[in-house]
Tab-separated table of N, CA and C and ligand atoms in Angstrom:
chain	number	residue	atom	x	y	z
A	230	MET	N	0.844	-1.206	0.000
A	230	MET	CA	0.000	0.000	0.000
A	230	MET	C	0.874	1.249	0.000
A	231	GLU	N	0.382	2.272	-0.645
A	231	GLU	CA	1.074	3.562	-0.679
A	231	GLU	C	0.193	4.600	0.010
A	232	THR	N	0.837	5.608	0.584
A	232	THR	CA	0.085	6.725	1.155
A	232	THR	C	0.540	7.996	0.456
A	233	THR	N	-0.412	8.822	0.092
A	233	THR	CA	-0.096	10.067	-0.612
A	233	THR	C	-0.722	11.258	0.109
A	234	LEU	N	-0.164	12.437	-0.162
A	234	LEU	CA	-0.689	13.665	0.451
A	234	LEU	C	-1.601	14.397	-0.519
A	235	VAL	N	-2.750	14.785	-0.018
A	235	VAL	CA	-3.659	15.667	-0.766
A	235	VAL	C	-3.911	16.897	0.087
A	236	LEU	N	-3.874	18.062	-0.520
A	236	LEU	CA	-4.316	19.287	0.156
A	236	LEU	C	-5.559	19.780	-0.557
A	237	LEU	N	-6.624	20.013	0.200
A	237	LEU	CA	-7.799	20.683	-0.345
A	237	LEU	C	-7.538	22.168	-0.156
A	238	LYS	N	-7.282	22.841	-1.261
A	238	LYS	CA	-6.803	24.227	-1.240
A	238	LYS	C	-7.924	25.193	-0.836
A	239	PRO	N	-7.552	26.447	-0.546
A	239	PRO	CA	-8.605	27.431	-0.245
A	239	PRO	C	-9.669	27.513	-1.344
A	240	SER	N	-9.294	27.263	-2.600
A	240	SER	CA	-10.294	27.289	-3.681
A	240	SER	C	-11.330	26.184	-3.488
A	241	CYS	N	-10.974	25.122	-2.810
A	241	CYS	CA	-11.924	24.037	-2.477
A	241	CYS	C	-12.709	24.378	-1.213
A	242	VAL	N	-11.990	24.804	-0.172
A	242	VAL	CA	-12.638	25.084	1.120
A	242	VAL	C	-13.644	26.227	0.968
A	243	GLN	N	-13.213	27.306	0.300
A	243	GLN	CA	-14.092	28.476	0.166
A	243	GLN	C	-15.323	28.186	-0.684
A	244	ARG	N	-15.158	27.325	-1.659
A	244	ARG	CA	-16.309	27.001	-2.523
A	244	ARG	C	-17.183	25.894	-1.922
A	245	GLN	N	-16.820	25.501	-0.698
A	245	GLN	CA	-17.606	24.504	0.041
A	245	GLN	C	-17.724	23.192	-0.726
A	246	LEU	N	-16.576	22.777	-1.275
A	246	LEU	CA	-16.506	21.530	-2.034
A	246	LEU	C	-15.798	20.420	-1.262
A	247	ILE	N	-15.480	20.662	0.021
A	247	ILE	CA	-14.713	19.666	0.781
A	247	ILE	C	-15.394	18.296	0.686
A	248	GLY	N	-16.675	18.263	0.983
A	248	GLY	CA	-17.397	16.994	1.009
A	248	GLY	C	-17.400	16.298	-0.344
A	249	GLN	N	-17.595	17.061	-1.400
A	249	GLN	CA	-17.645	16.461	-2.739
A	249	GLN	C	-16.306	15.847	-3.126
A	250	ILE	N	-15.216	16.523	-2.759
A	250	ILE	CA	-13.897	16.007	-3.146
A	250	ILE	C	-13.535	14.800	-2.276
A	251	VAL	N	-13.792	14.897	-0.966
A	251	VAL	CA	-13.523	13.756	-0.081
A	251	VAL	C	-14.326	12.548	-0.570
A	252	ASN	N	-15.565	12.781	-0.959
A	252	ASN	CA	-16.424	11.701	-1.437
A	252	ASN	C	-15.834	10.984	-2.650
A	253	ARG	N	-15.167	11.729	-3.511
A	253	ARG	CA	-14.565	11.095	-4.706
A	253	ARG	C	-13.495	10.086	-4.309
A	254	PHE	N	-12.682	10.472	-3.319
A	254	PHE	CA	-11.617	9.547	-2.890
A	254	PHE	C	-12.226	8.317	-2.217
A	255	GLU	N	-13.228	8.534	-1.386
A	255	GLU	CA	-13.871	7.400	-0.712
A	255	GLU	C	-14.548	6.477	-1.725
A	256	ARG	N	-15.219	7.074	-2.683
A	256	ARG	CA	-15.956	6.308	-3.688
A	256	ARG	C	-15.018	5.429	-4.518
A	257	ARG	N	-13.804	5.957	-4.736
A	257	ARG	CA	-12.829	5.196	-5.534
A	257	ARG	C	-12.338	3.960	-4.784
A	258	GLY	N	-12.476	3.980	-3.460
A	258	GLY	CA	-11.988	2.868	-2.650
A	258	GLY	C	-10.699	3.195	-1.925
A	259	LEU	N	-10.304	4.464	-1.972
A	259	LEU	CA	-9.114	4.892	-1.230
A	259	LEU	C	-9.478	5.078	0.239
A	260	LEU	N	-8.491	4.879	1.106
A	260	LEU	CA	-8.716	4.952	2.550
A	260	LEU	C	-8.116	6.248	3.090
A	261	ILE	N	-8.926	7.002	3.836
A	261	ILE	CA	-8.426	8.227	4.466
A	261	ILE	C	-7.756	7.830	5.770
A	262	VAL	N	-6.452	8.078	5.878
A	262	VAL	CA	-5.715	7.663	7.079
A	262	VAL	C	-5.225	8.865	7.895
A	263	GLY	N	-5.503	10.075	7.408
A	263	GLY	CA	-5.179	11.290	8.152
A	263	GLY	C	-5.927	12.448	7.539
A	264	MET	N	-6.412	13.376	8.400
A	264	MET	CA	-7.176	14.502	7.852
A	264	MET	C	-7.239	15.610	8.887
A	265	LYS	N	-6.856	16.826	8.499
A	265	LYS	CA	-6.950	17.954	9.443
A	265	LYS	C	-6.978	19.281	8.704
A	266	MET	N	-7.571	20.273	9.357
A	266	MET	CA	-7.595	21.619	8.815
A	266	MET	C	-6.394	22.379	9.335
A	267	MET	N	-5.768	23.164	8.465
A	267	MET	CA	-4.563	23.917	8.845
A	267	MET	C	-4.576	25.278	8.163
A	268	GLN	N	-3.965	26.261	8.813
A	268	GLN	CA	-3.703	27.545	8.170
A	268	GLN	C	-2.236	27.549	7.752
A	269	LEU	N	-1.953	27.631	6.459
A	269	LEU	CA	-0.567	27.616	5.992
A	269	LEU	C	0.066	28.996	6.131
A	270	ASP	N	1.410	29.014	6.264
A	270	ASP	CA	2.142	30.285	6.314
A	270	ASP	C	3.259	30.248	5.269
A	271	ASP	N	3.982	31.375	5.171
A	271	ASP	CA	5.019	31.478	4.131
A	271	ASP	C	6.097	30.417	4.285
A	272	ALA	N	6.444	30.091	5.523
A	272	ALA	CA	7.542	29.140	5.743
A	272	ALA	C	7.204	27.778	5.120
A	273	ILE	N	6.033	27.262	5.413
A	273	ILE	CA	5.680	25.934	4.884
A	273	ILE	C	5.445	25.996	3.366
A	274	LEU	N	4.948	27.128	2.883
A	274	LEU	CA	4.690	27.244	1.443
A	274	LEU	C	5.982	27.351	0.647
A	275	ARG	N	6.979	28.032	1.186
A	275	ARG	CA	8.269	28.123	0.495
A	275	ARG	C	8.937	26.758	0.421
A	276	GLU	N	8.701	25.934	1.433
A	276	GLU	CA	9.242	24.582	1.437
A	276	GLU	C	8.445	23.685	0.471
A	277	HIS	N	7.142	23.759	0.598
A	277	HIS	CA	6.273	22.883	-0.199
A	277	HIS	C	6.374	23.189	-1.693
A	278	TYR	N	6.520	24.467	-2.011
A	278	TYR	CA	6.619	24.866	-3.418
A	278	TYR	C	8.031	25.358	-3.726
A	279	SER	N	9.024	24.672	-3.163
A	279	SER	CA	10.421	25.101	-3.352
A	279	SER	C	10.804	25.090	-4.839
A	280	HIS	N	10.174	24.217	-5.633
A	280	HIS	CA	10.474	24.170	-7.074
A	280	HIS	C	9.895	25.370	-7.818
A	281	LEU	N	9.102	26.184	-7.122
A	281	LEU	CA	8.412	27.300	-7.795
A	281	LEU	C	8.711	28.667	-7.172
A	282	VAL	N	9.531	28.705	-6.116
A	282	VAL	CA	9.698	29.983	-5.390
A	282	VAL	C	10.261	31.092	-6.266
A	283	ASP	N	11.022	30.736	-7.294
A	283	ASP	CA	11.611	31.778	-8.150
A	283	ASP	C	10.731	32.145	-9.343
A	284	ARG	N	9.584	31.508	-9.451
A	284	ARG	CA	8.707	31.796	-10.589
A	284	ARG	C	7.908	33.078	-10.303
A	285	PRO	N	7.619	33.853	-11.355
A	285	PRO	CA	6.923	35.136	-11.133
A	285	PRO	C	5.559	34.992	-10.455
A	286	PHE	N	4.910	33.837	-10.634
A	286	PHE	CA	3.571	33.671	-10.053
A	286	PHE	C	3.615	33.232	-8.597
A	287	PHE	N	4.832	32.994	-8.030
A	287	PHE	CA	4.879	32.450	-6.670
A	287	PHE	C	4.173	33.335	-5.631
A	288	PRO	N	4.362	34.668	-5.645
A	288	PRO	CA	3.663	35.482	-4.638
A	288	PRO	C	2.144	35.303	-4.685
A	289	LEU	N	1.591	35.244	-5.881
A	289	LEU	CA	0.132	35.034	-5.992
A	289	LEU	C	-0.261	33.624	-5.556
A	290	LEU	N	0.597	32.649	-5.851
A	290	LEU	CA	0.317	31.274	-5.419
A	290	LEU	C	0.304	31.205	-3.892
A	291	ALA	N	1.314	31.825	-3.264
A	291	ALA	CA	1.388	31.815	-1.799
A	291	ALA	C	0.161	32.514	-1.211
A	292	GLN	N	-0.192	33.644	-1.795
A	292	GLN	CA	-1.379	34.387	-1.323
A	292	GLN	C	-2.636	33.524	-1.434
A	293	SER	N	-2.762	32.814	-2.544
A	293	SER	CA	-3.965	31.983	-2.738
A	293	SER	C	-3.994	30.825	-1.745
A	294	MET	N	-2.822	30.320	-1.377
A	294	MET	CA	-2.772	29.166	-0.460
A	294	MET	C	-2.947	29.584	0.997
A	295	LYS	N	-2.811	30.891	1.276
A	295	LYS	CA	-2.994	31.412	2.642
A	295	LYS	C	-4.365	32.050	2.829
A	296	ALA	N	-5.160	32.082	1.760
A	296	ALA	CA	-6.400	32.868	1.776
A	296	ALA	C	-7.447	32.340	2.750
A	297	SER	N	-7.331	31.078	3.130
A	297	SER	CA	-8.228	30.475	4.130
A	297	SER	C	-7.542	29.211	4.610
A	298	PRO	N	-8.098	28.543	5.628
A	298	PRO	CA	-7.517	27.243	5.986
A	298	PRO	C	-7.597	26.276	4.806
A	299	ILE	N	-6.748	25.287	4.846
A	299	ILE	CA	-6.787	24.183	3.884
A	299	ILE	C	-7.130	22.910	4.671
A	300	VAL	N	-7.422	21.843	3.946
A	300	VAL	CA	-7.586	20.539	4.591
A	300	VAL	C	-6.493	19.626	4.049
A	301	ALA	N	-5.672	19.113	4.968
A	301	ALA	CA	-4.626	18.167	4.575
A	301	ALA	C	-5.150	16.755	4.767
A	302	MET	N	-4.899	15.901	3.777
A	302	MET	CA	-5.371	14.514	3.847
A	302	MET	C	-4.241	13.554	3.523
A	303	ALA	N	-4.182	12.464	4.266
A	303	ALA	CA	-3.293	11.353	3.938
A	303	ALA	C	-4.190	10.242	3.412
A	304	ILE	N	-3.917	9.792	2.192
A	304	ILE	CA	-4.824	8.879	1.497
A	304	ILE	C	-4.055	7.626	1.077
A	305	ARG	N	-4.611	6.476	1.412
A	305	ARG	CA	-3.884	5.209	1.222
A	305	ARG	C	-4.598	4.268	0.268
A	306	GLY	N	-3.794	3.556	-0.526
A	306	GLY	CA	-4.320	2.521	-1.426
A	306	GLY	C	-3.172	1.931	-2.214
A	307	VAL	N	-3.444	0.877	-2.965
A	307	VAL	CA	-2.426	0.320	-3.851
A	307	VAL	C	-2.158	1.355	-4.957
A	308	GLU	N	-0.893	1.712	-5.126
A	308	GLU	CA	-0.486	2.724	-6.127
A	308	GLU	C	-1.253	4.036	-5.948
A	309	ALA	N	-1.456	4.420	-4.693
A	309	ALA	CA	-2.295	5.597	-4.390
A	309	ALA	C	-1.755	6.889	-5.005
A	310	VAL	N	-0.429	7.026	-5.100
A	310	VAL	CA	0.128	8.278	-5.636
A	310	VAL	C	-0.352	8.484	-7.064
A	311	GLN	N	-0.160	7.454	-7.883
A	311	GLN	CA	-0.531	7.549	-9.299
A	311	GLN	C	-2.048	7.640	-9.477
A	312	VAL	N	-2.779	6.891	-8.681
A	312	VAL	CA	-4.246	6.908	-8.793
A	312	VAL	C	-4.775	8.308	-8.469
A	313	VAL	N	-4.267	8.897	-7.384
A	313	VAL	CA	-4.768	10.217	-6.968
A	313	VAL	C	-4.340	11.296	-7.957
A	314	ARG	N	-3.121	11.201	-8.471
A	314	ARG	CA	-2.689	12.174	-9.495
A	314	ARG	C	-3.615	12.084	-10.712
A	315	GLY	N	-3.959	10.866	-11.081
A	315	GLY	CA	-4.875	10.687	-12.211
A	315	GLY	C	-6.234	11.314	-11.951
A	316	MET	N	-6.717	11.149	-10.724
A	316	MET	CA	-8.005	11.739	-10.354
A	316	MET	C	-7.939	13.263	-10.322
A	317	THR	N	-6.725	13.798	-10.040
A	317	THR	CA	-6.545	15.254	-9.904
A	317	THR	C	-6.604	15.956	-11.255
A	318	GLY	N	-5.947	15.384	-12.245
A	318	GLY	CA	-5.955	15.979	-13.580
A	318	GLY	C	-4.870	17.012	-13.791
A	319	PHE	N	-4.786	17.497	-15.012
A	319	PHE	CA	-3.763	18.456	-15.427
A	319	PHE	C	-3.832	19.726	-14.566
A	320	THR	N	-2.677	20.337	-14.337
A	320	THR	CA	-2.587	21.500	-13.434
A	320	THR	C	-3.606	22.586	-13.782
A	321	ASN	N	-3.622	22.979	-15.041
A	321	ASN	CA	-4.544	24.043	-15.456
A	321	ASN	C	-5.943	23.456	-15.629
A	322	GLY	N	-6.866	23.895	-14.775
A	322	GLY	CA	-8.227	23.363	-14.801
A	322	GLY	C	-8.900	23.493	-16.158
A	323	ARG	N	-8.509	24.521	-16.909
A	323	ARG	CA	-9.136	24.723	-18.221
A	323	ARG	C	-8.726	23.631	-19.203
A	324	ARG	N	-7.568	22.991	-18.895
A	324	ARG	CA	-7.074	21.951	-19.818
A	324	ARG	C	-7.197	20.561	-19.225
A	325	ALA	N	-7.729	20.472	-18.028
A	325	ALA	CA	-7.857	19.170	-17.368
A	325	ALA	C	-9.042	18.410	-17.960
A	326	ASP	N	-8.888	17.112	-18.073
A	326	ASP	CA	-9.950	16.288	-18.655
A	326	ASP	C	-11.200	16.300	-17.776
A	327	PRO	N	-12.367	16.393	-18.399
A	327	PRO	CA	-13.609	16.192	-17.646
A	327	PRO	C	-13.552	14.820	-16.962
A	328	GLY	N	-14.101	14.757	-15.756
A	328	GLY	CA	-14.016	13.502	-14.997
A	328	GLY	C	-12.920	13.557	-13.947
A	329	THR	N	-11.921	14.421	-14.176
A	329	THR	CA	-10.921	14.655	-13.127
A	329	THR	C	-11.447	15.753	-12.196
A	330	ILE	N	-10.839	15.859	-11.014
A	330	ILE	CA	-11.289	16.885	-10.064
A	330	ILE	C	-11.134	18.269	-10.678
A	331	ARG	N	-9.945	18.544	-11.207
A	331	ARG	CA	-9.746	19.878	-11.795
A	331	ARG	C	-10.604	20.063	-13.044
A	332	GLY	N	-10.780	19.019	-13.824
A	332	GLY	CA	-11.588	19.102	-15.042
A	332	GLY	C	-13.071	19.263	-14.760
A	333	ASP	N	-13.468	18.898	-13.556
A	333	ASP	CA	-14.890	19.043	-13.195
A	333	ASP	C	-15.170	20.291	-12.366
A	334	TYR	N	-14.137	20.826	-11.679
A	334	TYR	CA	-14.414	21.915	-10.721
A	334	TYR	C	-13.587	23.182	-10.929
A	335	ALA	N	-12.588	23.163	-11.832
A	335	ALA	CA	-11.667	24.310	-11.881
A	335	ALA	C	-11.619	24.961	-13.256
A	336	MET	N	-11.468	26.279	-13.249
A	336	MET	CA	-11.298	27.069	-14.473
A	336	MET	C	-9.956	27.787	-14.458
A	337	SER	N	-9.093	27.460	-13.507
A	337	SER	CA	-7.879	28.236	-13.273
A	337	SER	C	-6.644	27.350	-13.261
A	338	ASN	N	-5.514	27.978	-13.569
A	338	ASN	CA	-4.202	27.320	-13.490
A	338	ASN	C	-3.690	27.341	-12.048
A	339	GLN	N	-4.234	28.233	-11.231
A	339	GLN	CA	-3.747	28.417	-9.861
A	339	GLN	C	-4.792	27.977	-8.834
A	340	GLN	N	-6.013	28.418	-9.024
A	340	GLN	CA	-7.105	28.089	-8.089
A	340	GLN	C	-7.689	26.754	-8.555
A	341	ASN	N	-6.879	25.697	-8.336
A	341	ASN	CA	-7.216	24.408	-8.959
A	341	ASN	C	-7.573	23.315	-7.935
A	342	ILE	N	-8.146	23.731	-6.806
A	342	ILE	CA	-8.890	22.851	-5.872
A	342	ILE	C	-8.020	21.943	-4.997
A	343	VAL	N	-7.095	21.212	-5.633
A	343	VAL	CA	-6.323	20.230	-4.860
A	343	VAL	C	-4.839	20.269	-5.194
A	344	HIS	N	-4.049	19.857	-4.216
A	344	HIS	CA	-2.657	19.456	-4.445
A	344	HIS	C	-2.601	17.951	-4.242
A	345	ALA	N	-1.781	17.264	-5.045
A	345	ALA	CA	-1.540	15.829	-4.835
A	345	ALA	C	-0.074	15.534	-5.104
A	346	SER	N	0.539	14.729	-4.255
A	346	SER	CA	1.949	14.364	-4.422
A	346	SER	C	2.166	13.718	-5.786
A	347	ASP	N	3.344	13.974	-6.382
A	347	ASP	CA	3.576	13.492	-7.746
A	347	ASP	C	4.469	12.261	-7.851
A	348	SER	N	5.006	11.771	-6.747
A	348	SER	CA	5.816	10.541	-6.764
A	348	SER	C	5.811	9.957	-5.354
A	349	PRO	N	6.080	8.668	-5.221
A	349	PRO	CA	6.140	8.074	-3.873
A	349	PRO	C	7.197	8.754	-2.998
A	350	GLU	N	8.324	9.132	-3.596
A	350	GLU	CA	9.382	9.807	-2.831
A	350	GLU	C	8.867	11.143	-2.297
A	351	ASN	N	8.245	11.932	-3.164
A	351	ASN	CA	7.713	13.223	-2.713
A	351	ASN	C	6.545	13.045	-1.749
A	352	ALA	N	5.773	11.995	-1.918
A	352	ALA	CA	4.654	11.745	-0.996
A	352	ALA	C	5.187	11.571	0.424
A	353	ALA	N	6.253	10.797	0.581
A	353	ALA	CA	6.823	10.573	1.914
A	353	ALA	C	7.315	11.895	2.520
A	354	ILE	N	7.987	12.704	1.708
A	354	ILE	CA	8.499	13.998	2.182
A	354	ILE	C	7.334	14.920	2.555
A	355	GLU	N	6.317	14.951	1.701
A	355	GLU	CA	5.197	15.881	1.908
A	355	GLU	C	4.314	15.454	3.082
A	356	LEU	N	4.134	14.139	3.258
A	356	LEU	CA	3.351	13.674	4.409
A	356	LEU	C	4.040	14.080	5.703
A	357	ALA	N	5.360	13.974	5.728
A	357	ALA	CA	6.114	14.345	6.935
A	357	ALA	C	6.070	15.860	7.169
A	358	ARG	N	5.881	16.610	6.089
A	358	ARG	CA	5.790	18.077	6.210
A	358	ARG	C	4.466	18.496	6.852
A	359	PHE	N	3.395	17.771	6.570
A	359	PHE	CA	2.061	18.215	7.012
A	359	PHE	C	1.486	17.417	8.184
A	360	PHE	N	2.044	16.233	8.446
A	360	PHE	CA	1.490	15.381	9.511
A	360	PHE	C	2.582	14.919	10.460
A	361	ARG	N	2.266	14.897	11.752
A	361	ARG	CA	3.113	14.194	12.709
A	361	ARG	C	2.811	12.701	12.569
A	362	PRO	N	3.777	11.829	12.890
A	362	PRO	CA	3.555	10.386	12.692
A	362	PRO	C	2.261	9.897	13.336
A	363	GLU	N	1.951	10.393	14.531
A	363	GLU	CA	0.759	9.894	15.237
A	363	GLU	C	-0.550	10.416	14.627
A	364	GLU	N	-0.464	11.325	13.680
A	364	GLU	CA	-1.674	11.827	13.020
A	364	GLU	C	-2.053	11.000	11.787
A	365	ILE	N	-1.206	10.035	11.454
A	365	ILE	CA	-1.514	9.115	10.357
A	365	ILE	C	-1.801	7.750	10.972
A	366	PHE	N	-2.971	7.221	10.657
A	366	PHE	CA	-3.495	6.055	11.377
A	366	PHE	C	-3.289	4.767	10.587
A	367	GLU	N	-2.981	3.716	11.332
A	367	GLU	CA	-2.841	2.378	10.742
A	367	GLU	C	-4.138	1.628	10.986
A	368	TYR	N	-4.911	1.448	9.968
A	368	TYR	CA	-6.101	0.610	10.089
A	368	TYR	C	-6.434	0.083	8.714
A	369	ARG	N	-7.266	-0.934	8.701
A	369	ARG	CA	-7.560	-1.634	7.464
A	369	ARG	C	-8.964	-1.278	6.998
A	370	HIS	N	-9.092	-1.043	5.716
A	370	HIS	CA	-10.411	-0.833	5.142
A	370	HIS	C	-11.211	-2.123	5.318
A	371	ALA	N	-12.371	-2.042	5.939
A	371	ALA	CA	-13.150	-3.250	6.229
A	371	ALA	C	-13.550	-3.987	4.951
A	372	LEU	N	-13.559	-3.269	3.831
A	372	LEU	CA	-13.968	-3.887	2.562
A	372	LEU	C	-12.784	-4.242	1.674
A	373	THR	N	-11.573	-4.296	2.252
A	373	THR	CA	-10.378	-4.535	1.444
A	373	THR	C	-10.543	-5.733	0.505
A	374	ASP	N	-11.146	-6.805	1.000
A	374	ASP	CA	-11.278	-8.023	0.187
A	374	ASP	C	-12.185	-7.813	-1.024
A	375	PHE	N	-12.990	-6.767	-0.992
A	375	PHE	CA	-13.893	-6.502	-2.105
A	375	PHE	C	-13.409	-5.334	-2.969
A	376	LEU	N	-12.358	-4.659	-2.491
A	376	LEU	CA	-11.765	-3.564	-3.272
A	376	LEU	C	-10.619	-4.061	-4.129
A	377	TYR	N	-9.951	-5.108	-3.659
A	377	TYR	CA	-8.773	-5.641	-4.354
A	377	TYR	C	-8.866	-7.157	-4.401
A	378	SER	N	-8.144	-7.757	-5.345
A	378	SER	CA	-7.957	-9.205	-5.281
A	378	SER	C	-6.865	-9.495	-4.256
A	379	GLN	N	-6.850	-10.726	-3.740
A	379	GLN	CA	-5.926	-11.046	-2.653
A	379	GLN	C	-4.477	-10.830	-3.066
A	380	ASP	N	-4.145	-11.062	-4.334
A	380	ASP	CA	-2.738	-10.935	-4.748
A	380	ASP	C	-2.342	-9.491	-5.067
A	381	GLU	N	-3.274	-8.558	-4.997
A	381	GLU	CA	-2.935	-7.144	-5.237
A	381	GLU	C	-2.521	-6.443	-3.950
A	382	VAL	N	-2.957	-6.945	-2.826
A	382	VAL	CA	-2.710	-6.270	-1.562
A	382	VAL	C	-1.543	-6.929	-0.854
A	383	ILE	N	-0.533	-6.120	-0.609
A	383	ILE	CA	0.665	-6.666	0.058
A	383	ILE	C	0.704	-6.188	1.494
B	24	UDP	N1	0.734	27.194	-10.444
B	24	UDP	C1	0.408	28.469	-10.846
B	24	UDP	N2	0.806	28.891	-12.091
B	24	UDP	C2	1.496	28.086	-12.946
B	24	UDP	C3	1.829	26.782	-12.527
B	24	UDP	C4	1.429	26.361	-11.264
B	24	UDP	O1	-0.203	29.214	-10.089
B	24	UDP	O2	1.826	28.509	-14.069
B	24	UDP	C5	0.307	26.737	-9.115
B	24	UDP	C6	-0.906	25.799	-9.182
B	24	UDP	O3	-1.768	26.098	-8.074
B	24	UDP	C7	-0.277	24.432	-9.041
B	24	UDP	C8	0.884	24.733	-8.081
B	24	UDP	O4	1.359	26.012	-8.491
B	24	UDP	O5	-1.181	23.472	-8.547
B	24	UDP	C9	2.014	23.728	-8.129
B	24	UDP	O6	2.489	23.640	-9.443
B	24	UDP	P1	2.884	22.234	-10.076
B	24	UDP	O7	3.573	22.501	-11.377
B	24	UDP	O8	3.619	21.416	-9.058
B	24	UDP	O9	1.440	21.603	-10.433
B	24	UDP	P2	0.584	20.433	-9.770
B	24	UDP	O10	1.556	19.372	-9.300
B	24	UDP	O11	-0.208	21.034	-8.643
B	24	UDP	O12	-0.315	19.948	-10.869
B	25	MG	MG1	3.273	19.563	-8.143
């Protein structure tokens, strides 16, 4: 099983879409193993978006991510990183495929509803950035046997 980080951005929280987005992950069969509301600050945003701090849009990105609390989620499943990225869709909501979260809810390249880790390595780093170890729970989905075949779950 893999665990990935999802952030429900202020564009999700403010538009009161938290429930709809959480429902998509649950419906897919992914397990929520951590979830909390947080107010982000510049320090965590400069770290989280370190690959973008020198880009001209970074100040607006930071402002958009501080505009309200966010919801941080730790989401678990087989190949969860890739599955969740697929559900998230292309960065720019205008170009994201219908059926993806961004393709169904976003019209913006910046106000695009969710963040999702892009690799297992980054997922581990990002989960440690947003969650203390005790905030991520070890438990089994009661329907695991009906979500996966026995040889898919390790
Ligand atoms: N972003 C932006 N303008 C851009 C590219 C990205 O405002 O031209 C924002 C957008 O909110 C995006 C975030 O920066 O989700 C992180 O960018 P990244 O390229 O990592 O995209 P993602 O992994 O979120 O699809
Ligand atoms: Mg990214």
